[in-house]
Structure formats: C-alpha cells, structure tokens
Amino acid sequence: MKACNIAILGATGAVGQEMLKVLEEYDIPVNILRPLASAKSAGGTVKFHGKDVVIEEATDESFEGMDYVLGAVKNGMSKRFAPAIVKSGAVYIDNSSAFRMDPEVPLIVPEVNGGDAFNHKGIIANPNCSTIITMMAVAALSAISPIRSMVACTYQAVSGAGQGGLLELENQMKAIAEGKPIESKVFPTQIAANVIPFIGAMLDNDYTDEEMKMQNEGRRILHLPELKVTCTCVRVPVMRSHSIAVTLRTERKISVAEAEAAIGAFPGVKLIHDYQGRCYPTPLDTSNQDLVWVGRIRDDLTDENGLTLWCCGDQIRKGAAANAVQILKLLNEER
C-alpha cells in the first residue's frame, strides 16, 4: 500500500479522534497528517503514533496536496468544504449525511458494496451508523435471496450524539447517585435510567429522518431499490455501541441453519452461539472493536419467509470512523 497524505476535517470531535486511532491500528502508511478543525481549536495538538500534530484551522486551501480527506463534521460544514476538497484532487470520505442520497455519490459499506466506491467523482459517503451495523448483519442473507422488507428497532447509544451525549449521561448518572437535580441539554428529556423513542427530526409521515435512513440508505447499499423498511429509533442509556432488533422477509425461505452459515462466514461479522453462556451479544461486548456481532437468529412467527435477529456494533468505530478508514484503505490499495 502506498503512503498517502490524509486530512481529518473535524479532528477534535469524537469521530475525528477515533479516526486517528483507527488509522494507527490499521497501519495506514501516512506521509502527511493534517488535523483540521475550527479556529477555536487551531494551534492545539492531537496525538498520532505518539507524536503531537498541530491542529490547523480548516480553510479552502487546507486540502491542497492531500490524497484523502476524512470528514467528521456536520452537514453544513461538510457542504461548505466539499467543493474545495474535490477541486484539490483529494477523495472526500464524508461521515455526515450531506451526500448520502446523492445518486452521484457512492454510499459504501466496504464488506457489502465496496466495488461501488470506485465509481466516485471525488466524494464517497459513509452511511448512518445504525444502517451500517444492520446492513453488515443482513447482507449475507440478501445475497442468498433478496430482502423484500424489514422491521427494525434500534437501541442507540448516547455516543451517537457526540461528546455532549456521553458527558450528559455521565453527569446525569452522577446526579442520580448524589441525589442532585437532573439537567438535560443534549437530549429532550432525561436519558439516565430512561429510554427516548425518538431520534432526529419529525417528517411528514410521522417517522423521523433517522428512522427513514434505514430504508433509504439500505436500498442503495444492498442494491434493492424496492426495499421497504419500518423503523423505530430509540436512544438508550448506553455509552457506546448500537443494537438493532431486525425482522426481515426474503423472496424465498431461508432456514435458520442456512442463515447462520451465511452470516457466520460474512467478513466483518461475528456469529454468536455461545458467548459467556449467552446466545446474544450486548453493547459492552462489541465496544472498542470493529466487528458486528449477530445472535438470536430465529424464524419469524408472522411470515413463513421471515427471520428475526439481534445485532450489535460500535457506533463510533464500525458505525463511523472505522468504516471511513476501511473505505480509504480499499481505495489506497488500488492506487
């Protein structure tokens, strides 16, 4: 693999920090690393391979000479800098939702549709975190028989709301232990010792934009334009790693044994039969690593062509930073 120049746009956030760690762990050969952030963060440093690297303010000139830019910023900032990144000749791998539904922009989970990445025009989109984890769990089944519909319920960790979400849960748990008042700023109501069945913004169909991502993005990733998904997204008092309960209906019947064999052989997935006496993974099991763990595969009792399963994966890693670095690695191996 050739050495490359990499910029991280949003290097001080939770996902940006994780991207730095994953680049090290994956041993990506880096000539120049350019951490980029707001003017407020410029002049500070990040650690990379044990050395301090100075954070620079992101400007239109920041991307010159870069081979890849990993985006870990919100939609507005992503759209603001995307033209300059493309103009510089770098490939922009964007973790925001700004370009996910643009037909000109590949939406990539490398193990599922990595070949699509090579059709880019300067921008590649990282899917939604819950979508990535779910697609990893079901892609092997879709390859056996096309998935017609899915019912999904997500149980999403506070890490999905960034550093502020992690801090809010920590502070609320501490306040409960000390008998102090609870403050909710990041989430609409208390998240500690609670669940919130609403993530994102309400749409006209009474689903949230977060819930519709599973269908809209899933169609692109699995190459199933008619895929139908109904989804409920729930925020839970878990630090990191999202969990999803999925019931899917395929074109033809897939037996449990056939499903287990396919899922167990799929790259990036760990099939759970007996882990510490359990037939299922939990968020704690799957944190700080990149595999999606799948368990409790069973026949759906409402449809003869249906299967139900449970999956967990680290939202910050495979759901965001690691998936982006895996895309970079895929492209760089072909340079």
Coordinates of C-alpha atoms in Angstrom, one line a residue:
M1 CA 0.0 0.0 0.0
K2 CA 1.4 3.4 -1.0
A3 CA 2.0 6.1 1.6
C4 CA -0.6 8.9 1.4
N5 CA -1.4 12.4 2.7
I6 CA -4.6 12.5 4.9
A7 CA -6.5 15.4 6.3
I8 CA -9.2 14.9 9.0
L9 CA -11.9 17.5 8.9
G10 CA -13.2 17.7 12.4
A11 CA -10.2 16.1 14.1
T12 CA -11.2 17.2 17.6
G13 CA -14.6 15.5 17.8
A14 CA -15.4 12.0 19.0
V15 CA -15.4 10.5 15.5
G16 CA -12.3 12.5 14.4
Q17 CA -10.4 11.3 17.4
E18 CA -11.4 7.8 16.7
M19 CA -10.3 8.1 13.0
L20 CA -6.8 8.9 14.3
K21 CA -6.8 5.8 16.4
V22 CA -8.1 3.6 13.6
L23 CA -5.5 4.9 11.1
E24 CA -2.8 3.9 13.6
E25 CA -4.4 0.5 14.3
Y26 CA -4.9 -0.3 10.6
D27 CA -1.2 0.7 10.0
I28 CA -2.2 3.1 7.1
P29 CA 1.0 4.5 5.7
V30 CA 0.8 8.3 6.2
N31 CA 3.3 10.8 4.8
I32 CA 1.4 13.9 6.0
L33 CA -1.4 14.0 8.5
R34 CA -3.3 17.3 8.6
P35 CA -5.8 17.6 11.5
L36 CA -8.4 20.3 10.7
A37 CA -10.9 22.0 13.0
S38 CA -12.4 25.4 13.8
A39 CA -10.3 28.5 14.5
K40 CA -11.0 27.9 18.2
S41 CA -9.2 24.6 18.2
A42 CA -6.4 25.7 15.8
G43 CA -3.0 25.6 17.5
G44 CA -3.8 22.7 19.8
T45 CA -2.4 19.2 19.1
V46 CA -3.6 15.7 18.6
K47 CA -1.5 12.5 19.1
F48 CA -0.6 10.4 16.1
H49 CA 1.9 7.5 16.6
G50 CA 3.0 9.0 19.8
K51 CA 3.8 12.4 18.4
D52 CA 2.0 15.8 18.7
V53 CA 0.5 17.0 15.5
V54 CA -0.7 20.6 15.4
I55 CA -4.3 21.3 14.6
E56 CA -4.9 23.7 11.7
E57 CA -7.9 25.9 11.0
A58 CA -9.9 24.4 8.1
T59 CA -9.9 26.7 5.1
D60 CA -10.4 26.2 1.4
E61 CA -6.6 25.9 1.0
S62 CA -6.2 23.2 3.6
F63 CA -6.7 20.3 1.2
E64 CA -4.0 21.0 -1.3
G65 CA -1.6 18.1 -1.6
M66 CA -3.9 15.7 0.3
D67 CA -4.8 12.3 -1.2
Y68 CA -7.8 11.7 1.1
V69 CA -9.9 13.8 3.5
L70 CA -11.9 12.0 6.2
G71 CA -14.9 14.1 7.2
A72 CA -16.1 14.1 10.8
V73 CA -18.2 17.3 10.7
K74 CA -21.9 18.1 10.5
N75 CA -23.8 18.6 7.2
G76 CA -23.4 22.3 6.9
M77 CA -19.6 22.2 7.3
S78 CA -19.3 19.2 5.0
K79 CA -21.2 21.0 2.3
R80 CA -19.1 24.1 2.9
F81 CA -15.8 22.4 2.2
A82 CA -16.7 19.6 -0.2
P83 CA -16.2 21.8 -3.4
A84 CA -12.7 22.8 -2.2
I85 CA -11.8 19.2 -1.4
V86 CA -12.9 17.9 -4.8
K87 CA -11.1 20.8 -6.5
S88 CA -7.9 19.9 -4.7
G89 CA -8.0 16.4 -6.2
A90 CA -8.4 14.6 -2.9
V91 CA -11.1 12.0 -2.3
Y92 CA -13.5 13.1 0.4
I93 CA -14.9 10.3 2.6
D94 CA -17.7 12.0 4.4
N95 CA -19.3 10.8 7.6
S96 CA -22.2 13.3 7.6
S97 CA -25.5 12.7 5.9
A98 CA -24.9 15.6 3.5
F99 CA -24.3 13.5 0.4
R100 CA -25.7 10.1 1.3
M101 CA -28.7 10.3 -1.0
D102 CA -26.9 12.0 -3.9
P103 CA -27.0 9.5 -6.8
E104 CA -23.6 10.7 -7.9
V105 CA -22.0 9.9 -4.6
P106 CA -21.4 6.2 -3.7
L107 CA -22.7 5.2 -0.2
I108 CA -20.3 2.5 1.0
V109 CA -20.0 -0.3 3.5
P110 CA -16.8 -1.9 2.2
E111 CA -17.7 -5.5 3.0
V112 CA -21.2 -5.1 1.4
N113 CA -20.8 -2.9 -1.7
G114 CA -17.1 -2.0 -1.7
G115 CA -17.0 -2.1 -5.5
D116 CA -19.3 0.9 -5.7
A117 CA -16.6 3.0 -4.1
F118 CA -14.5 3.1 -7.4
N119 CA -17.3 4.9 -9.2
H120 CA -16.8 8.1 -7.1
K121 CA -16.4 11.6 -8.5
G122 CA -14.4 12.9 -5.6
I123 CA -16.9 12.2 -2.8
I124 CA -17.8 9.0 -1.0
A125 CA -20.4 8.9 1.7
N126 CA -20.3 6.9 5.0
P127 CA -23.8 5.6 5.8
N128 CA -25.7 6.2 9.0
C129 CA -24.2 4.3 12.0
S130 CA -27.3 2.1 12.6
T131 CA -27.6 1.4 8.9
I132 CA -24.0 0.2 8.7
I133 CA -24.4 -2.2 11.6
T134 CA -27.7 -3.5 10.3
M135 CA -26.5 -3.9 6.7
M136 CA -23.5 -5.9 7.9
A137 CA -25.8 -8.2 9.8
V138 CA -28.2 -8.9 6.9
A139 CA -26.1 -8.6 3.7
A140 CA -25.2 -12.3 3.7
L141 CA -29.0 -13.1 3.7
S142 CA -29.7 -10.6 0.9
A143 CA -27.1 -12.4 -1.2
I144 CA -29.0 -15.7 -0.8
S145 CA -32.4 -14.2 -1.5
P146 CA -33.3 -10.6 -2.0
I147 CA -34.7 -8.9 1.1
R148 CA -38.2 -7.5 0.5
S149 CA -38.9 -5.8 3.8
M150 CA -37.5 -5.2 7.2
V151 CA -38.9 -4.2 10.6
A152 CA -36.1 -2.7 12.7
C153 CA -35.9 -1.2 16.2
T154 CA -32.7 0.4 17.1
Y155 CA -31.3 0.9 20.6
Q156 CA -28.8 3.7 20.1
A157 CA -26.0 4.6 22.5
V158 CA -25.5 8.2 23.6
S159 CA -22.2 8.2 21.7
G160 CA -24.4 8.8 18.6
A161 CA -24.9 12.4 19.8
G162 CA -21.2 13.0 20.1
Q163 CA -19.1 14.0 23.1
G164 CA -22.0 16.0 24.5
G165 CA -24.2 12.9 24.7
L166 CA -21.5 10.9 26.5
L167 CA -21.0 13.7 29.0
E168 CA -24.7 14.2 29.6
L169 CA -25.3 10.6 30.5
E170 CA -22.2 10.6 32.8
N171 CA -23.4 13.8 34.6
Q172 CA -27.0 12.5 35.0
M173 CA -25.8 9.2 36.4
K174 CA -23.7 11.1 38.9
A175 CA -26.5 13.4 39.8
I176 CA -28.8 10.5 40.4
A177 CA -26.2 8.8 42.7
E178 CA -25.8 12.1 44.6
G179 CA -29.5 13.0 44.8
K180 CA -29.0 16.2 42.8
P181 CA -31.2 17.7 40.1
I182 CA -31.0 16.3 36.6
E183 CA -30.1 18.6 33.7
S184 CA -31.0 17.7 30.1
K185 CA -29.4 19.8 27.4
V186 CA -28.3 17.4 24.6
F187 CA -31.4 15.1 24.8
P188 CA -35.1 16.3 25.0
T189 CA -35.6 14.6 28.4
Q190 CA -33.5 12.6 30.9
I191 CA -31.6 9.7 29.4
A192 CA -30.1 8.2 32.5
A193 CA -32.4 5.3 33.7
N194 CA -34.7 6.0 30.8
V195 CA -35.2 5.4 27.0
I196 CA -36.2 8.0 24.4
P197 CA -38.1 6.5 21.4
F198 CA -37.4 9.5 19.1
I199 CA -34.1 10.4 17.4
G200 CA -33.9 13.0 14.7
A201 CA -36.4 15.4 13.2
M202 CA -40.1 14.5 12.5
L203 CA -41.1 14.1 8.9
D204 CA -44.5 14.4 7.2
N205 CA -45.1 10.6 7.5
D206 CA -44.6 10.7 11.3
Y207 CA -41.3 8.9 11.1
T208 CA -38.1 10.7 11.9
D209 CA -35.3 11.4 9.4
E210 CA -33.1 9.0 11.5
E211 CA -35.7 6.2 11.1
M212 CA -36.1 6.7 7.3
K213 CA -32.3 6.3 6.8
M214 CA -32.6 2.6 7.3
Q215 CA -34.8 2.3 4.2
N216 CA -33.4 5.0 2.1
E217 CA -29.7 4.1 2.6
G218 CA -30.3 0.4 2.8
R219 CA -31.8 0.5 -0.7
R220 CA -28.6 2.0 -2.1
I221 CA -26.2 -0.3 -0.1
L222 CA -27.9 -3.5 -0.9
H223 CA -28.9 -2.5 -4.5
L224 CA -32.6 -3.2 -3.6
P225 CA -34.5 -0.1 -4.8
E226 CA -37.8 -1.5 -3.7
L227 CA -36.8 -2.5 -0.2
K228 CA -39.4 -1.5 2.4
V229 CA -38.4 -0.8 6.0
T230 CA -40.3 0.4 9.0
C231 CA -38.0 1.5 11.8
T232 CA -38.3 2.9 15.3
C233 CA -35.1 4.5 16.7
V234 CA -34.6 4.6 20.4
R235 CA -31.9 6.3 22.5
V236 CA -30.8 4.2 25.4
P237 CA -28.6 4.9 28.4
V238 CA -25.6 3.1 26.9
M239 CA -22.3 4.8 26.4
R240 CA -21.3 3.3 23.0
S241 CA -22.3 0.5 20.6
H242 CA -25.7 0.5 19.0
S243 CA -28.0 -2.6 19.0
I244 CA -30.7 -3.4 16.5
A245 CA -33.5 -5.9 16.5
V246 CA -34.4 -6.8 12.9
T247 CA -37.2 -8.9 11.4
L248 CA -36.7 -9.4 7.6
R249 CA -38.7 -11.0 4.9
T250 CA -36.8 -12.5 1.9
E251 CA -38.0 -13.6 -1.5
R252 CA -37.7 -17.2 -0.7
K253 CA -37.5 -19.0 2.6
I254 CA -34.0 -19.0 4.3
S255 CA -33.7 -21.6 7.1
V256 CA -32.1 -20.7 10.4
A257 CA -29.2 -23.1 9.7
E258 CA -28.7 -21.5 6.2
A259 CA -28.8 -18.0 7.7
E260 CA -26.3 -18.9 10.4
A261 CA -23.9 -20.4 8.0
A262 CA -24.0 -17.4 5.7
I263 CA -23.8 -14.8 8.4
G264 CA -21.0 -16.6 10.2
A265 CA -18.9 -16.6 7.0
F266 CA -19.5 -13.0 6.2
P267 CA -16.4 -10.7 6.6
G268 CA -16.6 -8.3 9.5
V269 CA -19.3 -10.3 11.3
K270 CA -19.1 -12.5 14.4
L271 CA -21.9 -15.0 14.8
I272 CA -22.8 -15.7 18.5
H273 CA -24.0 -19.1 19.5
D274 CA -22.5 -19.3 23.0
Y275 CA -20.6 -16.4 24.3
Q276 CA -20.1 -16.4 28.1
G277 CA -23.2 -18.7 28.3
R278 CA -25.3 -16.3 26.2
C279 CA -26.7 -16.7 22.6
Y280 CA -26.6 -12.9 22.0
P281 CA -24.2 -10.0 22.1
T282 CA -24.6 -6.8 24.1
P283 CA -23.3 -3.3 23.6
L284 CA -20.5 -3.8 26.1
D285 CA -19.3 -6.9 24.3
T286 CA -18.9 -5.0 21.0
S287 CA -17.4 -1.7 22.1
N288 CA -14.0 -0.6 21.1
Q289 CA -13.7 -3.0 18.1
D290 CA -14.9 -3.2 14.5
L291 CA -16.9 -6.5 14.2
V292 CA -20.6 -6.6 14.1
W293 CA -21.9 -9.3 16.4
V294 CA -25.1 -11.2 15.4
G295 CA -27.1 -13.6 17.6
R296 CA -30.6 -14.9 18.3
I297 CA -31.3 -15.8 14.7
R298 CA -34.8 -17.4 14.6
D299 CA -37.8 -17.9 12.4
D300 CA -40.3 -15.1 12.3
L301 CA -43.7 -16.2 13.6
T302 CA -45.7 -13.9 11.4
D303 CA -44.3 -14.7 7.9
E304 CA -43.0 -18.0 6.6
N305 CA -40.3 -16.2 4.7
G306 CA -39.2 -14.2 7.7
L307 CA -36.2 -14.3 10.0
T308 CA -35.5 -12.3 13.2
L309 CA -32.1 -11.5 14.6
W310 CA -30.3 -9.2 17.0
C311 CA -27.0 -7.4 16.2
C312 CA -24.6 -5.0 18.0
G313 CA -21.7 -2.9 16.8
D314 CA -19.6 0.0 18.0
Q315 CA -21.2 3.2 16.7
I316 CA -18.1 5.3 16.8
R317 CA -15.9 2.7 15.2
K318 CA -17.6 0.5 12.6
G319 CA -20.6 2.8 12.6
A320 CA -18.4 5.8 11.7
A321 CA -14.6 6.1 12.0
A322 CA -13.5 2.6 11.1
N323 CA -15.9 2.3 8.1
A324 CA -14.4 5.5 6.7
V325 CA -10.9 4.3 7.2
Q326 CA -11.8 1.0 5.6
I327 CA -13.0 2.9 2.6
L328 CA -9.8 4.8 2.4
K329 CA -7.8 1.5 2.7
L330 CA -9.8 -0.1 0.0
L331 CA -9.1 2.8 -2.4
N332 CA -5.5 3.2 -1.4
E333 CA -4.7 -0.5 -2.0
E334 CA -5.8 0.1 -5.6
R335 CA -3.6 3.2 -6.1

